[in-house]
Structure formats: C-alpha cells, structure tokens
mmCIF file with all atom_site columns, C-alpha atoms in Angstrom:
data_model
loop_
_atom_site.group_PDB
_atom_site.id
_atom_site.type_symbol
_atom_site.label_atom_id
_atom_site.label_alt_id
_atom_site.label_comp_id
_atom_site.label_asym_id
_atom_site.label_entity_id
_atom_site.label_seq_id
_atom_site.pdbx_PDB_ins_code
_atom_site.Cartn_x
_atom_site.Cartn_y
_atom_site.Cartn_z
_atom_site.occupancy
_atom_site.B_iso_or_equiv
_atom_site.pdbx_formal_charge
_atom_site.auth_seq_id
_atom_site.auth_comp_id
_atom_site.auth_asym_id
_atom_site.auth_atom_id
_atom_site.pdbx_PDB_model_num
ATOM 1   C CA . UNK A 1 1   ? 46.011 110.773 -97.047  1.00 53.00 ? 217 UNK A CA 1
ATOM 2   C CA . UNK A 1 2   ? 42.275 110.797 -97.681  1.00 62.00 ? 218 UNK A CA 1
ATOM 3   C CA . UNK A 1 3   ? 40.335 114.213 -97.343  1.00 66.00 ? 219 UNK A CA 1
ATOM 4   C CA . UNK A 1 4   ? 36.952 113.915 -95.309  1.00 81.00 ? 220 UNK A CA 1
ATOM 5   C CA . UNK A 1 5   ? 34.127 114.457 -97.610  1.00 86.00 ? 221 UNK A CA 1
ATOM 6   C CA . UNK A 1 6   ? 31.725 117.010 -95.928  1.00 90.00 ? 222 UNK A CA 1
ATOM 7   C CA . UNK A 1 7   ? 28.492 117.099 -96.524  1.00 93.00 ? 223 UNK A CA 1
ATOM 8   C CA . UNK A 1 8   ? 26.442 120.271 -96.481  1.00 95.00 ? 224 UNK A CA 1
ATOM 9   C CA . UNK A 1 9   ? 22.564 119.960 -97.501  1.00 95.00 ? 225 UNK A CA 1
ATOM 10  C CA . UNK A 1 10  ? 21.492 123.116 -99.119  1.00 94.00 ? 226 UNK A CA 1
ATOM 11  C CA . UNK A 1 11  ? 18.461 125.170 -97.050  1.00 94.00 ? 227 UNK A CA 1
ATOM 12  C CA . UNK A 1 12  ? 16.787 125.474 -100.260 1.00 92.00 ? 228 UNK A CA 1
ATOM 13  C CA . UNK A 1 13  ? 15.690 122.045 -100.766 1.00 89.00 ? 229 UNK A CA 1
ATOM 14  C CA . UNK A 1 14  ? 14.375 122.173 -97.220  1.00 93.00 ? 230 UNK A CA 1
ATOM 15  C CA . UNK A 1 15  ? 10.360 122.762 -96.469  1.00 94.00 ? 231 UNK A CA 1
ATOM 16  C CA . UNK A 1 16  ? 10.711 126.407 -94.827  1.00 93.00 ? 232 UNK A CA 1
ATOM 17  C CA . UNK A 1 17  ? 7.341  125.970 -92.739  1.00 96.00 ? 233 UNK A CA 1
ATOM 18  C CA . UNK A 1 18  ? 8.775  123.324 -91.021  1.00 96.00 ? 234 UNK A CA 1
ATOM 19  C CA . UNK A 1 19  ? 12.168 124.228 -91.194  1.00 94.00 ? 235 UNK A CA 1
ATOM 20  C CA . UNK A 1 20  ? 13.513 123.161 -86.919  1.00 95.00 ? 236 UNK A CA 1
ATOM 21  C CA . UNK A 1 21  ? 12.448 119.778 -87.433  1.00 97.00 ? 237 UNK A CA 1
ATOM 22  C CA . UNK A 1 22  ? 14.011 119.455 -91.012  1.00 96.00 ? 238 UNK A CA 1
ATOM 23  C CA . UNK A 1 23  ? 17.126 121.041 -89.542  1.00 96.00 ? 239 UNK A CA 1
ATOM 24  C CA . UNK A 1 24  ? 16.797 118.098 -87.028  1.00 96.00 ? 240 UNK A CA 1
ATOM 25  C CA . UNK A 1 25  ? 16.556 115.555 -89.681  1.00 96.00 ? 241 UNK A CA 1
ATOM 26  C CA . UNK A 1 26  ? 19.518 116.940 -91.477  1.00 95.00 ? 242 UNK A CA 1
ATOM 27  C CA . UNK A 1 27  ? 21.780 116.670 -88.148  1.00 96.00 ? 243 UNK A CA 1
ATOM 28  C CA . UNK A 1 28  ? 20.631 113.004 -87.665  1.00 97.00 ? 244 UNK A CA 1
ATOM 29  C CA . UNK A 1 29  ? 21.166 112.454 -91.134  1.00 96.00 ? 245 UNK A CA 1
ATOM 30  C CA . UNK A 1 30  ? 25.416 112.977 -90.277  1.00 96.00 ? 246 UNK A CA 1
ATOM 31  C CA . UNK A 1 31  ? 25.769 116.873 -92.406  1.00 97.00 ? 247 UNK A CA 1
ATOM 32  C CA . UNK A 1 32  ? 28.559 118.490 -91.650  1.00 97.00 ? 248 UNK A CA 1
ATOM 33  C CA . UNK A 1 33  ? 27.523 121.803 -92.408  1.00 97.00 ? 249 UNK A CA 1
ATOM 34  C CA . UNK A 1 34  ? 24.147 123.990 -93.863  1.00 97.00 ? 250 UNK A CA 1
ATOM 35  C CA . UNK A 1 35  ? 24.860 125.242 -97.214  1.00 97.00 ? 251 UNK A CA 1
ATOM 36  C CA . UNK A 1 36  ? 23.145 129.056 -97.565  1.00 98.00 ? 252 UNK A CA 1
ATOM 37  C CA . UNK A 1 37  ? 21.709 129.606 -100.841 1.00 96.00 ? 253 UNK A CA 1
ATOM 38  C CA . UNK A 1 38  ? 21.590 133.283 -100.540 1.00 98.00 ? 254 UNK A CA 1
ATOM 39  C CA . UNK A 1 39  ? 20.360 135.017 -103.930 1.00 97.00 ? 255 UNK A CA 1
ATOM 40  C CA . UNK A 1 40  ? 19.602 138.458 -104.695 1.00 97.00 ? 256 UNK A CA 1
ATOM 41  C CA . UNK A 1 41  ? 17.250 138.692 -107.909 1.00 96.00 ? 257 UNK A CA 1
ATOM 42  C CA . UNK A 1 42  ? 20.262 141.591 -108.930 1.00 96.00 ? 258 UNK A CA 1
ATOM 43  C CA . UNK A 1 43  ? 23.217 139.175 -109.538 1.00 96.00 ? 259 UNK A CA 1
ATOM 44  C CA . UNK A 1 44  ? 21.243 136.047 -110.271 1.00 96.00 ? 260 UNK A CA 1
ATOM 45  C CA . UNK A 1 45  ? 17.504 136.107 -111.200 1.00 94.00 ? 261 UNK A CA 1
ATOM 46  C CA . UNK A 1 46  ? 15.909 134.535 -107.749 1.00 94.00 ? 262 UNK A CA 1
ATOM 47  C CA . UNK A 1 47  ? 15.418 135.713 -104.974 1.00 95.00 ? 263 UNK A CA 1
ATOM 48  C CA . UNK A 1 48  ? 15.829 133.345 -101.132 1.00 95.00 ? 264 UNK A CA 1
ATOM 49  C CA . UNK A 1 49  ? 16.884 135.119 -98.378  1.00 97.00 ? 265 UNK A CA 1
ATOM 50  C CA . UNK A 1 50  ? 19.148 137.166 -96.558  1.00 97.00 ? 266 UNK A CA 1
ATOM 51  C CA . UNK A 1 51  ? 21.441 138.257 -93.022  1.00 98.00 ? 267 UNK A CA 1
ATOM 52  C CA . UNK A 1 52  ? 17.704 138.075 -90.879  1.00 97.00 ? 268 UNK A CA 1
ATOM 53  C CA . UNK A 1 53  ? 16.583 134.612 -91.901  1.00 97.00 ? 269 UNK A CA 1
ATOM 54  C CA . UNK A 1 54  ? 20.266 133.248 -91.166  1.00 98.00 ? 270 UNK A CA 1
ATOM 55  C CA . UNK A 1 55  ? 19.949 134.837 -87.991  1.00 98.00 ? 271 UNK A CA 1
ATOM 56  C CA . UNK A 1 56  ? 16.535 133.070 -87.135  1.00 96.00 ? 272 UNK A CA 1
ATOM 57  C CA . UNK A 1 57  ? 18.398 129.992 -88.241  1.00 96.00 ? 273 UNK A CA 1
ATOM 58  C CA . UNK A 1 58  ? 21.326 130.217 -86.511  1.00 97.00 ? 274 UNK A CA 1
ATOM 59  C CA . UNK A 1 59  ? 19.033 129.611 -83.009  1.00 96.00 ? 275 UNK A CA 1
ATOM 60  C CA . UNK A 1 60  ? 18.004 126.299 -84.348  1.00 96.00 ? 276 UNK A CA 1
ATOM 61  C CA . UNK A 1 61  ? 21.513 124.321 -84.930  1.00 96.00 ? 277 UNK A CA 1
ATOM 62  C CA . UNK A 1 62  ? 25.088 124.357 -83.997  1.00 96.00 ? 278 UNK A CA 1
ATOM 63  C CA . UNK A 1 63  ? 25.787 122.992 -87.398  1.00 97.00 ? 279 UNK A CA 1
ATOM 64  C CA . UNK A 1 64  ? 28.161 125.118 -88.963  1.00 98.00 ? 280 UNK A CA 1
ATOM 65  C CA . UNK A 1 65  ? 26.726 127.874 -92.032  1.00 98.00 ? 281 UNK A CA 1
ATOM 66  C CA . UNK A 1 66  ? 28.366 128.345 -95.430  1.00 97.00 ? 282 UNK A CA 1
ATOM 67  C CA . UNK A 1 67  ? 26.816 130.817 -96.898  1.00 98.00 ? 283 UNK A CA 1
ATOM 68  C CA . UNK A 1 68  ? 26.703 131.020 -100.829 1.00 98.00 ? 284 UNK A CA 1
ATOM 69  C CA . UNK A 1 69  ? 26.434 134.895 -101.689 1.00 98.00 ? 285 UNK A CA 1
ATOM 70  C CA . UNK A 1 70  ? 24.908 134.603 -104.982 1.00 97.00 ? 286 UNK A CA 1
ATOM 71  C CA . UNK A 1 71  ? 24.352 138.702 -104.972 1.00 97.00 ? 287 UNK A CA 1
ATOM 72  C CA . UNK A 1 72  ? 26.092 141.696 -106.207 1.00 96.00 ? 288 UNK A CA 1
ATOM 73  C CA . UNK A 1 73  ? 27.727 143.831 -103.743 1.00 94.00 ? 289 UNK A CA 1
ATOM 74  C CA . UNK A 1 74  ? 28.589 141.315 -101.258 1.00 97.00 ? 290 UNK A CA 1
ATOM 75  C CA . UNK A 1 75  ? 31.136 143.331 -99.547  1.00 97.00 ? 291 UNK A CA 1
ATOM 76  C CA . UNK A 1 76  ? 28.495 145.878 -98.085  1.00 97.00 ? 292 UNK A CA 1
ATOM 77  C CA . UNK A 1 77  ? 27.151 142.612 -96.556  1.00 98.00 ? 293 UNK A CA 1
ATOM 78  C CA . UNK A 1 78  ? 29.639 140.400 -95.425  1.00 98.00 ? 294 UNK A CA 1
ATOM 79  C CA . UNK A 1 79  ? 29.990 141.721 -91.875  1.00 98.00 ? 295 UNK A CA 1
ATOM 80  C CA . UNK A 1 80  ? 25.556 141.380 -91.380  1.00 98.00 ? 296 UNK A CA 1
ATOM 81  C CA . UNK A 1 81  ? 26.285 137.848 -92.676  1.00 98.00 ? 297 UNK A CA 1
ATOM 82  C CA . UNK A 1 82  ? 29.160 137.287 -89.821  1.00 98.00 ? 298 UNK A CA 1
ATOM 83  C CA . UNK A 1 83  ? 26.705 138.483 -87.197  1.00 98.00 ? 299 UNK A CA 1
ATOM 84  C CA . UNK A 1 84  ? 23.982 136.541 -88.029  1.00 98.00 ? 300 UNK A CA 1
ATOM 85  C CA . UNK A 1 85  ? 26.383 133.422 -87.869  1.00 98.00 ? 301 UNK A CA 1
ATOM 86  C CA . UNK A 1 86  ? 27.925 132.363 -90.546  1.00 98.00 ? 302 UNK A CA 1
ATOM 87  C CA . UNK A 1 87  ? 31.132 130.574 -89.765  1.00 98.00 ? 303 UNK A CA 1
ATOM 88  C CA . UNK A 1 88  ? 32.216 130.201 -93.976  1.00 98.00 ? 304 UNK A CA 1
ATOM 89  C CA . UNK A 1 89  ? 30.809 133.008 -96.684  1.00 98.00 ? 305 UNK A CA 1
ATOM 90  C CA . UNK A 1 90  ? 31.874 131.936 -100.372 1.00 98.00 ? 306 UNK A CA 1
ATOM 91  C CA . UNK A 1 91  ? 31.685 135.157 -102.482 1.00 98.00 ? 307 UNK A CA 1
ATOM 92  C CA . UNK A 1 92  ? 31.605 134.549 -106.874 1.00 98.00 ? 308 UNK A CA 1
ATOM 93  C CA . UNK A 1 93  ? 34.348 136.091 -108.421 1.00 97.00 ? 309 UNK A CA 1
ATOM 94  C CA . UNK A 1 94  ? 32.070 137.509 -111.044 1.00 97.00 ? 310 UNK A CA 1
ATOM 95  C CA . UNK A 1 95  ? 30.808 140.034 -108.487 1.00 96.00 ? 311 UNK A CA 1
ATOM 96  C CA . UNK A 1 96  ? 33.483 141.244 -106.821 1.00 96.00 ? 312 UNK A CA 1
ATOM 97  C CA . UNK A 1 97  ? 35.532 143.806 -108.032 1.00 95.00 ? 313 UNK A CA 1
ATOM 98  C CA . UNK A 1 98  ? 38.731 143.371 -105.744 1.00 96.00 ? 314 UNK A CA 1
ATOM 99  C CA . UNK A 1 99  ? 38.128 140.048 -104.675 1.00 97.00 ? 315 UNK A CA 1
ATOM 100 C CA . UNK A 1 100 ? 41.687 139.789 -102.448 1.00 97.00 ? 316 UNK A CA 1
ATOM 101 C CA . UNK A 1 101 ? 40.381 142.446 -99.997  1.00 98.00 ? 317 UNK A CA 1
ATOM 102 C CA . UNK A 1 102 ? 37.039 140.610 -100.201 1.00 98.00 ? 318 UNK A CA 1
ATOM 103 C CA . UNK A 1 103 ? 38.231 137.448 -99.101  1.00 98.00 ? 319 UNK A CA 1
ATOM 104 C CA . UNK A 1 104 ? 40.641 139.137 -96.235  1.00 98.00 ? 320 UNK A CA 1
ATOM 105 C CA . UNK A 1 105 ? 37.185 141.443 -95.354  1.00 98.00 ? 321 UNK A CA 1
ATOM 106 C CA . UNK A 1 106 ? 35.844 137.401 -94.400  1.00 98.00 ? 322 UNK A CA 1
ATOM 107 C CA . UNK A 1 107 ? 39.015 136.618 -92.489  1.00 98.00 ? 323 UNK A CA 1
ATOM 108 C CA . UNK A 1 108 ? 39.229 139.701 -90.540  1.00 98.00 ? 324 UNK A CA 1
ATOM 109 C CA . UNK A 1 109 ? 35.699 139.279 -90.142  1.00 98.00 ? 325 UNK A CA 1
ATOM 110 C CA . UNK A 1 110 ? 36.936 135.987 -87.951  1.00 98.00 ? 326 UNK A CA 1
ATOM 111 C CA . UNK A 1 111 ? 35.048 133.621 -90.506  1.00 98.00 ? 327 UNK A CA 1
ATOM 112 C CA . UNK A 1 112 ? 36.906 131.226 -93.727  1.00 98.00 ? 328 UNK A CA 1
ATOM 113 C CA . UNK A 1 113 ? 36.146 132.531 -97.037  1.00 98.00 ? 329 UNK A CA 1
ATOM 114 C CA . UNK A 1 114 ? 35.268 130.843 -99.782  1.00 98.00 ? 330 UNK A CA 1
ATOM 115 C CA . UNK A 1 115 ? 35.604 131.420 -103.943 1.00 98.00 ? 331 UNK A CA 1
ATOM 116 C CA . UNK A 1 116 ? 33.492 130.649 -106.684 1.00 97.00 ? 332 UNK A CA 1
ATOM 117 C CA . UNK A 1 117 ? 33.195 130.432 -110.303 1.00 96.00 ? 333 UNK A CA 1
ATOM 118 C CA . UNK A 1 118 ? 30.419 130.131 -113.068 1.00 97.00 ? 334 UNK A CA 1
ATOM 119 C CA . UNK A 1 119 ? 30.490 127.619 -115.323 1.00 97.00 ? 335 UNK A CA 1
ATOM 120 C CA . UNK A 1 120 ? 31.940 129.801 -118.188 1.00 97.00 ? 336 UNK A CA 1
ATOM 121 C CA . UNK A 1 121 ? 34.237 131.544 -115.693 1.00 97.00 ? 337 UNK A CA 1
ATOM 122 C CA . UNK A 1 122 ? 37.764 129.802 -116.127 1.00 97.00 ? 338 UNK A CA 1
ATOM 123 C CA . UNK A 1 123 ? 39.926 128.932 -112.981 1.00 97.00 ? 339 UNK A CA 1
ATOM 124 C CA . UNK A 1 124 ? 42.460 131.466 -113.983 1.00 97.00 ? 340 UNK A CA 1
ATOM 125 C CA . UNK A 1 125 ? 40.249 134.315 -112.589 1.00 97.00 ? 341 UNK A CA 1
ATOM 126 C CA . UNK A 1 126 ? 40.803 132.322 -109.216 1.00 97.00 ? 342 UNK A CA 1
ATOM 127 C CA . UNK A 1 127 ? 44.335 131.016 -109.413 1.00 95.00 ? 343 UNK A CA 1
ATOM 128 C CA . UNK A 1 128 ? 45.266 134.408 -107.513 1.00 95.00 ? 344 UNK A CA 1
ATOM 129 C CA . UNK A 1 129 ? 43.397 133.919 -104.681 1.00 97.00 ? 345 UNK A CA 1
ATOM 130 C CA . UNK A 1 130 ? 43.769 129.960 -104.555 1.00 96.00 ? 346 UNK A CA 1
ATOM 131 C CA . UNK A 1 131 ? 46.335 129.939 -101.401 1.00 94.00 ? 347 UNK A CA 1
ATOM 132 C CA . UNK A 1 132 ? 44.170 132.691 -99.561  1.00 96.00 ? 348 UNK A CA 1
ATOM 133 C CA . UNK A 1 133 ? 40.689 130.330 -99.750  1.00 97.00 ? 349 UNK A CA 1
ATOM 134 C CA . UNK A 1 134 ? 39.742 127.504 -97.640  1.00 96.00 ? 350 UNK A CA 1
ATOM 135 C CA . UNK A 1 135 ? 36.866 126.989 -100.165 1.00 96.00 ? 351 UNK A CA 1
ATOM 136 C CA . UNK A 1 136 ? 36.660 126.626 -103.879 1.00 96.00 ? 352 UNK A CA 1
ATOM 137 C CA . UNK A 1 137 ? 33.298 125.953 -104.807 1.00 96.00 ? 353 UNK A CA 1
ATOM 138 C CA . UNK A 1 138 ? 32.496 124.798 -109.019 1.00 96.00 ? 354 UNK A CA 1
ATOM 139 C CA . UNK A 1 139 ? 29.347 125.933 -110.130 1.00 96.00 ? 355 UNK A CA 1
ATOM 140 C CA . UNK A 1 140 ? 28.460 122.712 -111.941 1.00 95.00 ? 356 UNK A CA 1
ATOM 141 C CA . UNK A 1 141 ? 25.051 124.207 -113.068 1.00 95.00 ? 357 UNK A CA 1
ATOM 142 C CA . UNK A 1 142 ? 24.297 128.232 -113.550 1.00 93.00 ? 358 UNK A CA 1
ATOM 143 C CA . UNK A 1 143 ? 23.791 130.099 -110.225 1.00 92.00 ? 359 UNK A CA 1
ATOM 144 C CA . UNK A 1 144 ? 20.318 130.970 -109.612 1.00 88.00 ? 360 UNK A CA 1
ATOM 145 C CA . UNK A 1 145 ? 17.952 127.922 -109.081 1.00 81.00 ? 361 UNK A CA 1
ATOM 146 C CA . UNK A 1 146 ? 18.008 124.160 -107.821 1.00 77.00 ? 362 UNK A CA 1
ATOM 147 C CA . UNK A 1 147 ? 17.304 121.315 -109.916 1.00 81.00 ? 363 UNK A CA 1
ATOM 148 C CA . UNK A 1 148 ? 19.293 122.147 -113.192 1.00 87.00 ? 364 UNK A CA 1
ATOM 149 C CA . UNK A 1 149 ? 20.935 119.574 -115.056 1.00 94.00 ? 365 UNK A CA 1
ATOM 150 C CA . UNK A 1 150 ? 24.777 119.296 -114.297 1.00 95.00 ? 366 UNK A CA 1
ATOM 151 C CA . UNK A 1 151 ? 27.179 120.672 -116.929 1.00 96.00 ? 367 UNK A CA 1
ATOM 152 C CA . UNK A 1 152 ? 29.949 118.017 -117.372 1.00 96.00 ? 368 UNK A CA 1
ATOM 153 C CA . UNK A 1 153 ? 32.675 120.269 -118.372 1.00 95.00 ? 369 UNK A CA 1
ATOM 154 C CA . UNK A 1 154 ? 33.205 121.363 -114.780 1.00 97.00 ? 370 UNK A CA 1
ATOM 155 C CA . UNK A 1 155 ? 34.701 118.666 -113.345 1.00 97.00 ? 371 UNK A CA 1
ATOM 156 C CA . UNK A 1 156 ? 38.190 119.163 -115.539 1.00 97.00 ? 372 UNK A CA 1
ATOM 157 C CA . UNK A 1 157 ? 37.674 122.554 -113.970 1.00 97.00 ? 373 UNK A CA 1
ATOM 158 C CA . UNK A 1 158 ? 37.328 120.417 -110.344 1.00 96.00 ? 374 UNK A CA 1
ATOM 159 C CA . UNK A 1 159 ? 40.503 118.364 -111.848 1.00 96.00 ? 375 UNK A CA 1
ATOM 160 C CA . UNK A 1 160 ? 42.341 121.609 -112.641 1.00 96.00 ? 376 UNK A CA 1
ATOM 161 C CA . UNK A 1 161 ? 41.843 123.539 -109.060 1.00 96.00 ? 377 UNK A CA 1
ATOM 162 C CA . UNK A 1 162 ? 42.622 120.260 -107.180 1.00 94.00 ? 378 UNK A CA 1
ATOM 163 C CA . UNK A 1 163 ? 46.107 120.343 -109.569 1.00 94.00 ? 379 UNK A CA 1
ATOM 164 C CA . UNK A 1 164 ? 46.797 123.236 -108.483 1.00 94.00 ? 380 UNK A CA 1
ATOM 165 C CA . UNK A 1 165 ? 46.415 122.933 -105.316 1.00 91.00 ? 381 UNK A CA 1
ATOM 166 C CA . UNK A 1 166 ? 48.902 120.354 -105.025 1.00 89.00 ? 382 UNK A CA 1
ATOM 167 C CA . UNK A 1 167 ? 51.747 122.996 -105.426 1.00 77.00 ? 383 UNK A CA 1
#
C-alpha cells in the first residue's frame, strides 16, 4: 500500500509581513501541514520564533502545525507550544536528556510527537523511541538555517529508519 506524501511548507521561507495571504497561497497550493522552524540561538545558532508567534498564526489557518523545536530545553516548553496550537512538536534527540518522557510529555499533552536526528547523529540514538513516534524527521542539512546544500549520506539513514520500521 502506498503512503500519502504530505507536504508541509516551512514558515521560514514565507515573507512574514505578509504572512495571511502567503498562508492562503500555501492552502491553495494543496499543503498538508505548516512546518515550524522554531530555533533558539542556544541549541542552534539562529534565532525565528517562538509559543506567541505560533499563537498569532494559529488564527490564520486550520492547517495543521508541526513544530520543529530546534532549542535546548524543549521540555520546559512543550506544553506553551500545545496551547498556542500545535497539533505535532518534533523534539532533536541531541537536546533532550530523557527523550521517552519527552515524547510521552507531547502525547499527554494530546498532540503526536515527533524525533529527530543531526546529520552525524546515527539512528541508533532513536531506535528506542521508534514505535513511540509518529514522526521521524532526517536532518538532511545541519539544523540552524534554510538554503544549505543537502548532505547525501542521509538518505541510507532515511533507508535505515524506514527498515526498521517495517518490523
């Protein structure tokens, strides 16, 4: 059986002074979702946005939010995040500590949780928490800023999640 692609534009590529009519555009455009770039300056070295912009956002679309937290410390954050209306928050493994009782936080939270690895972070620092996701998101360029050139290597890494996931 065939998986449906989703598509989920990322925010950041958007023009932010016109942002309702580009969120228009993207919904006529057929996205599934609104991918969050949120970064911190702490765990990556840009800063977007946070939990008040998403809110702002949130008013604008019924599109569902993903949000990416590129930031240390997520967990002190994850429940302003599921106010402002996020309905998926993918946390990097590299930042959290106890990443099991991250990811439940998200469920209990009422929201799917998502995983994430940099490009030198192997999947075995994942395979725990594999069954628990209902995202795995490759980092096929370092976290931090758009328009880097992809890193082939990662899609074995794609390959090697989408193995295991067969199980």
């Amino acid at each position: 059986s065939m998986k449906k692609i989703k598509i989920a534009p990322s925010i950041l590529s958007a023009d932010f002074a016109n942002l309702p009519k580009q969120l228009r555009e993207i919904e006529k455009g057929g996205a599934d979702w609104i991918h969050l770039d949120v970064m911190d300056g702490h765990f990556v070295p840009n800063i977007t946005f946070g939990h008040a912009f998403i809110s702002s956002l949130r008013k604008l679309t019924k599109l569902p939010f993903d949000a990416h937290l590129m930031i240390s410390n997520a967990d002190a954050y994850l429940g302003k995040f599921a106010d402002a209306g996020c309905n998926y928050i993918t946390v990097h493994t590299e930042a959290c500590t106890h990443l099991y009782r991250t990811i439940q936080t998200i469920k209990k939270l009422g929201l799917q949780a998502g995983v994430t690895l940099n490009p030198a972070t192997p999947v075995a620092m994942i395979e725990e928490v594999l069954t628990e996701v209902d995202i795995a998101l490759v980092m096929t360029v370092e976290p931090g800023f758009g328009g880097q050139e992809f890193i082939e290597s990662q899609l074995l890494k794609i390959a090697t999640i989408s193995e295991i996931l067969q199980y």
